[in-house]
Short mmCIF file of C-alpha atoms and ligand atoms in Angstrom, two decimals:
data_model
loop_
_atom_site.label_atom_id
_atom_site.label_comp_id
_atom_site.label_asym_id
_atom_site.label_seq_id
_atom_site.Cartn_x
_atom_site.Cartn_y
_atom_site.Cartn_z
CA MET M 7 65.50 114.47 75.27
CA SER M 8 66.12 110.85 74.30
CA GLU M 9 64.38 108.11 76.22
CA ALA M 10 66.00 106.80 79.40
CA VAL M 11 67.64 103.40 78.99
CA ILE M 12 67.57 103.02 82.78
CA HIS M 13 64.52 104.35 84.61
CA LEU M 14 63.88 104.11 88.33
CA GLN M 15 60.97 105.70 90.08
CA GLY M 16 60.27 105.38 93.78
CA VAL M 17 62.46 102.30 93.99
CA VAL M 18 62.57 100.71 97.44
CA LYS M 19 64.83 97.81 98.36
CA THR M 20 64.82 96.53 101.92
CA PHE M 21 66.87 93.98 103.81
CA GLU M 22 66.44 92.41 107.25
CA GLN M 23 62.70 91.72 106.83
CA GLY M 24 62.08 95.32 105.84
CA ARG M 25 63.90 96.92 108.73
CA LEU M 26 66.76 98.17 106.57
CA ARG M 27 65.88 100.38 103.62
CA ALA M 28 68.97 100.16 101.43
CA LEU M 29 67.11 102.04 98.67
CA ASP M 30 64.48 104.38 100.02
CA GLY M 31 62.58 105.79 97.06
CA VAL M 32 65.17 106.24 94.33
CA ASP M 33 64.24 108.28 91.26
CA LEU M 34 66.83 108.16 88.51
CA ASP M 35 66.90 108.36 84.72
CA ILE M 36 69.95 107.44 82.70
CA GLU M 37 70.01 108.06 78.96
CA ALA M 38 71.53 105.72 76.39
CA GLY M 39 75.21 106.48 75.91
CA ASP M 40 75.49 108.33 79.20
CA PHE M 41 78.58 108.05 81.43
CA VAL M 42 77.35 108.19 85.01
CA ALA M 43 79.29 108.23 88.28
CA ILE M 44 77.39 107.13 91.40
CA MET M 45 78.89 108.58 94.57
CA GLY M 46 78.14 108.73 98.28
CA PRO M 47 79.30 107.45 101.66
CA SER M 48 79.76 103.80 102.55
CA GLY M 49 76.43 102.08 103.12
CA CYS M 50 74.31 104.65 101.25
CA GLY M 51 73.07 102.07 98.75
CA LYS M 52 75.36 102.38 95.72
CA SER M 53 76.07 98.67 95.26
CA THR M 54 72.43 97.85 95.97
CA LEU M 55 71.44 100.28 93.22
CA LEU M 56 73.80 98.63 90.75
CA ASN M 57 72.62 95.15 91.71
CA THR M 58 68.98 96.08 91.18
CA ILE M 59 69.75 97.58 87.75
CA ALA M 60 71.59 94.35 86.91
CA SER M 61 68.54 92.40 88.14
CA LEU M 62 70.69 90.50 90.63
CA ASP M 63 68.42 91.83 93.37
CA SER M 64 64.65 92.22 93.16
CA ILE M 65 63.00 95.40 94.46
CA ASP M 66 60.19 95.81 97.00
CA ALA M 67 58.42 98.77 95.44
CA GLY M 68 58.67 101.25 92.59
CA GLU M 69 59.29 101.17 88.87
CA LEU M 70 62.44 99.73 87.34
CA ARG M 71 62.89 99.66 83.58
CA VAL M 72 66.17 98.78 81.91
CA ALA M 73 66.65 98.71 78.13
CA GLY M 74 62.91 98.46 77.60
CA HIS M 75 62.42 95.61 80.09
CA ASP M 76 60.16 96.04 83.09
CA LEU M 77 62.31 94.15 85.58
CA ARG M 78 59.45 93.59 87.98
CA ALA M 79 57.55 91.66 85.33
CA GLU M 80 60.43 90.13 83.39
CA HIS M 81 60.56 86.34 83.63
CA HIS M 82 63.75 85.76 81.69
CA LEU M 83 66.21 87.67 83.81
CA ASP M 84 69.16 85.48 82.80
CA ASN M 85 68.57 86.29 79.15
CA PHE M 86 68.06 89.95 79.94
CA ARG M 87 71.33 90.07 81.86
CA ALA M 88 73.32 88.22 79.21
CA GLN M 89 72.04 90.46 76.42
CA GLU M 90 71.94 93.86 78.01
CA ILE M 91 74.34 94.03 80.95
CA GLY M 92 78.07 93.76 81.53
CA LEU M 93 79.24 93.79 85.13
CA VAL M 94 82.60 94.67 86.61
CA PHE M 95 82.95 94.15 90.33
CA GLN M 96 85.81 94.96 92.61
CA LEU M 97 89.03 93.01 92.26
CA ASP M 98 89.41 89.27 92.59
CA ASN M 99 86.13 88.05 91.18
CA LEU M 100 87.86 86.09 88.45
CA LEU M 101 87.76 82.32 88.72
CA PRO M 102 91.17 81.42 90.19
CA SER M 103 91.66 78.07 88.50
CA PHE M 104 90.89 79.42 85.04
CA THR M 105 93.30 81.30 82.79
CA ALA M 106 92.62 84.87 81.68
CA ARG M 107 91.17 83.63 78.39
CA GLU M 108 89.01 80.98 80.04
CA ASN M 109 87.65 83.58 82.44
CA VAL M 110 86.51 85.68 79.49
CA GLU M 111 85.06 82.59 77.78
CA THR M 112 82.89 81.75 80.79
CA ALA M 113 80.75 84.81 80.03
CA MET M 114 79.85 83.28 76.65
CA PHE M 115 78.80 79.82 77.84
CA GLY M 116 75.12 80.63 77.43
CA SER M 117 75.55 82.06 73.95
CA SER M 118 75.17 80.31 70.61
CA LYS M 119 78.90 80.57 69.92
CA SER M 120 80.88 77.39 69.34
CA ARG M 121 83.92 76.60 71.45
CA SER M 122 86.34 77.89 68.84
CA GLU M 123 84.27 81.03 68.31
CA ARG M 124 84.28 81.67 72.06
CA LYS M 125 88.02 81.23 72.13
CA ALA M 126 88.57 83.64 69.25
CA ALA M 127 86.20 86.22 70.72
CA ALA M 128 87.91 85.98 74.12
CA MET M 129 91.29 86.46 72.48
CA GLU M 130 90.06 89.55 70.64
CA LEU M 131 88.71 91.03 73.87
CA LEU M 132 91.95 90.33 75.72
CA GLU M 133 93.82 92.11 72.97
CA PHE M 134 91.44 95.03 73.21
CA VAL M 135 92.26 95.44 76.93
CA GLY M 136 95.98 94.97 76.27
CA MET M 137 96.17 91.48 77.78
CA GLY M 138 96.53 89.34 74.66
CA ASP M 139 100.00 88.15 75.59
CA ARG M 140 98.80 87.00 79.02
CA GLN M 141 95.93 84.80 77.84
CA HIS M 142 97.29 81.72 79.62
CA ALA M 143 98.02 83.42 82.95
CA ARG M 144 95.83 82.60 85.96
CA PRO M 145 94.55 85.45 88.16
CA ALA M 146 97.19 84.77 90.84
CA GLU M 147 99.87 85.43 88.24
CA LEU M 148 98.44 88.83 87.27
CA SER M 149 98.69 92.22 88.94
CA GLY M 150 95.58 93.91 90.32
CA GLY M 151 95.28 96.17 87.29
CA GLU M 152 95.75 93.27 84.90
CA ARG M 153 93.07 91.26 86.68
CA GLN M 154 90.73 94.21 86.44
CA ARG M 155 91.39 94.52 82.71
CA VAL M 156 90.52 90.82 82.30
CA ALA M 157 87.34 91.49 84.31
CA VAL M 158 86.46 94.32 81.91
CA ALA M 159 87.11 92.00 78.94
CA ARG M 160 84.79 89.41 80.49
CA ALA M 161 82.09 92.03 81.12
CA LEU M 162 82.27 92.99 77.44
CA ALA M 163 82.07 89.45 76.10
CA ASN M 164 78.46 89.69 74.99
CA ARG M 165 78.83 93.30 73.74
CA PRO M 166 76.45 94.67 76.36
CA PRO M 167 74.84 98.03 75.65
CA ILE M 168 75.04 98.76 79.39
CA LEU M 169 78.18 98.34 81.48
CA LEU M 170 77.86 98.53 85.28
CA ALA M 171 81.05 98.80 87.32
CA ASP M 172 81.27 98.80 91.12
CA GLU M 173 84.41 100.67 92.17
CA PRO M 174 86.43 99.29 89.26
CA THR M 175 89.50 101.25 90.36
CA GLY M 176 88.92 100.91 94.09
CA ARG M 177 92.08 99.06 94.95
CA LEU M 178 94.34 100.12 92.10
CA ASP M 179 97.20 102.62 92.16
CA SER M 180 96.61 105.86 90.34
CA GLN M 181 98.47 104.93 87.16
CA THR M 182 96.65 101.61 86.82
CA SER M 183 93.34 103.34 87.60
CA GLU M 184 93.98 105.70 84.72
CA ARG M 185 94.49 102.77 82.34
CA VAL M 186 91.25 101.08 83.41
CA LEU M 187 89.44 104.41 83.12
CA ASP M 188 90.90 105.06 79.67
CA LEU M 189 89.58 101.66 78.65
CA LEU M 190 86.09 102.37 79.97
CA GLU M 191 86.08 105.77 78.35
CA SER M 192 87.16 104.41 74.97
CA LEU M 193 84.30 101.92 75.12
CA HIS M 194 81.92 104.69 75.88
CA HIS M 195 83.18 106.69 72.89
CA GLU M 196 83.64 103.90 70.38
CA ALA M 197 80.74 101.59 71.12
CA GLY M 198 78.35 104.11 72.68
CA THR M 199 78.15 101.89 75.75
CA THR M 200 76.10 103.31 78.60
CA LEU M 201 78.50 103.38 81.51
CA VAL M 202 77.40 103.42 85.17
CA VAL M 203 80.32 103.48 87.59
CA VAL M 204 80.14 103.45 91.37
CA THR M 205 83.15 105.29 92.71
CA HIS M 206 84.68 107.10 95.63
CA ASP M 207 87.35 108.47 93.31
CA PRO M 208 86.90 112.12 92.29
CA ARG M 209 89.08 111.45 89.21
CA VAL M 210 86.50 108.96 87.95
CA ALA M 211 83.68 111.37 88.68
CA ALA M 212 85.55 114.12 86.82
CA ARG M 213 85.44 112.02 83.64
CA ALA M 214 81.72 111.27 83.91
CA HIS M 215 79.05 113.41 82.24
CA HIS M 216 76.45 112.81 84.92
CA THR M 217 77.21 112.57 88.62
CA VAL M 218 74.67 111.14 91.05
CA GLN M 219 75.08 111.75 94.78
CA MET M 220 73.40 109.33 97.16
CA LEU M 221 72.78 109.45 100.90
CA ASP M 222 70.80 107.05 103.09
CA GLY M 223 69.26 105.15 100.19
CA LYS M 224 68.20 108.25 98.27
CA VAL M 225 69.51 110.30 95.37
CA THR M 226 70.21 113.69 96.90
CA SER M 227 71.64 115.56 93.92
CA GLU M 228 72.64 115.19 90.29
CA GLN M 229 75.09 117.11 88.21
CA PHE M 230 75.36 117.14 84.42
CA THR M 231 78.50 118.22 82.61
CA HIS M 232 78.71 117.92 78.86
N1 ATP G 313 72.51 91.29 101.27
C1 ATP G 313 72.32 92.20 102.24
N2 ATP G 313 71.70 91.84 103.40
C2 ATP G 313 71.48 92.76 104.36
N3 ATP G 313 71.83 94.04 104.27
C3 ATP G 313 72.45 94.45 103.16
C4 ATP G 313 72.74 93.54 102.08
N4 ATP G 313 73.37 94.23 101.10
C5 ATP G 313 73.48 95.49 101.56
N5 ATP G 313 72.92 95.64 102.77
C6 ATP G 313 72.84 96.88 103.55
O1 ATP G 313 72.26 97.87 102.72
C7 ATP G 313 72.88 99.12 102.91
C8 ATP G 313 73.44 99.60 101.58
O2 ATP G 313 74.51 98.75 101.23
P1 ATP G 313 75.36 98.94 99.90
O3 ATP G 313 76.22 97.76 99.77
O4 ATP G 313 74.43 99.25 98.78
O5 ATP G 313 76.22 100.25 100.24
P2 ATP G 313 77.33 101.00 99.38
O6 ATP G 313 76.85 102.40 99.16
O7 ATP G 313 77.67 100.20 98.19
O8 ATP G 313 78.58 101.04 100.39
P3 ATP G 313 80.16 100.88 100.12
O9 ATP G 313 80.63 102.22 99.63
O10 ATP G 313 80.71 100.60 101.48
O11 ATP G 313 80.38 99.77 99.16
C9 ATP G 313 73.93 98.92 103.99
O12 ATP G 313 73.38 99.27 105.23
C10 ATP G 313 74.19 97.42 103.95
O13 ATP G 313 74.60 96.93 105.20
MG1 MG G 314 79.35 99.11 97.62
#
């Protein structure tokens, strides 16, 4: 068995001064190149799990290792995030006053790329997600599926080995969902990206190789299909 790229053991995350245990002892190992679907009812801790893996939230107890970094000890979380993690949230998290291309460029502000290199890289990513001809459009001028494809392009800007997506198809019609899923799947195949997708959608789960069921802040079952 290859080593887990994401390792959680006994992870506890509380809110409300400890009264609310959003994660209540989560054990989970995800291997490099895996395609994982996280499922479970509203409020069971799925987004909290994703946010802790992305180091956007700190944990209260347990072990959390991502891509060789012990996140409880890591002092350079911004660097870690920029190098290892791409994040796709639900719709409408693009910056409204920026064009599609500028939105993708924002992800590269911290990198060593020059302005023209950022522009060229953003253009290439927009072409990859089929949005090259809409580079100058602002989010309000794009459909929900188009916005989500720009969000995927932005998440990929720094070629992250790990892509985390929180209900990426949540508010899309079924045809548009399929396109976004095809895109995620092609990434997984072509770049070997480790894909962790929170979803309520059984069609997304059907494409995954590893399904994780959560309930009340715990992982209750896992299924592997290869
Ligand atoms: N910043 C926060 N402050 C306080 N409580 C929070 C915070 N974030 C999440 N919670 C609580 O933690 C629990 C888990 O929330 P989480 O967002 O992880 O659920 P979820 O599984 O993603 O649900 P959904 O499917 O509705 O998105 C919920 O009870 C929620 O109210
Ligand atoms: Mg959620």
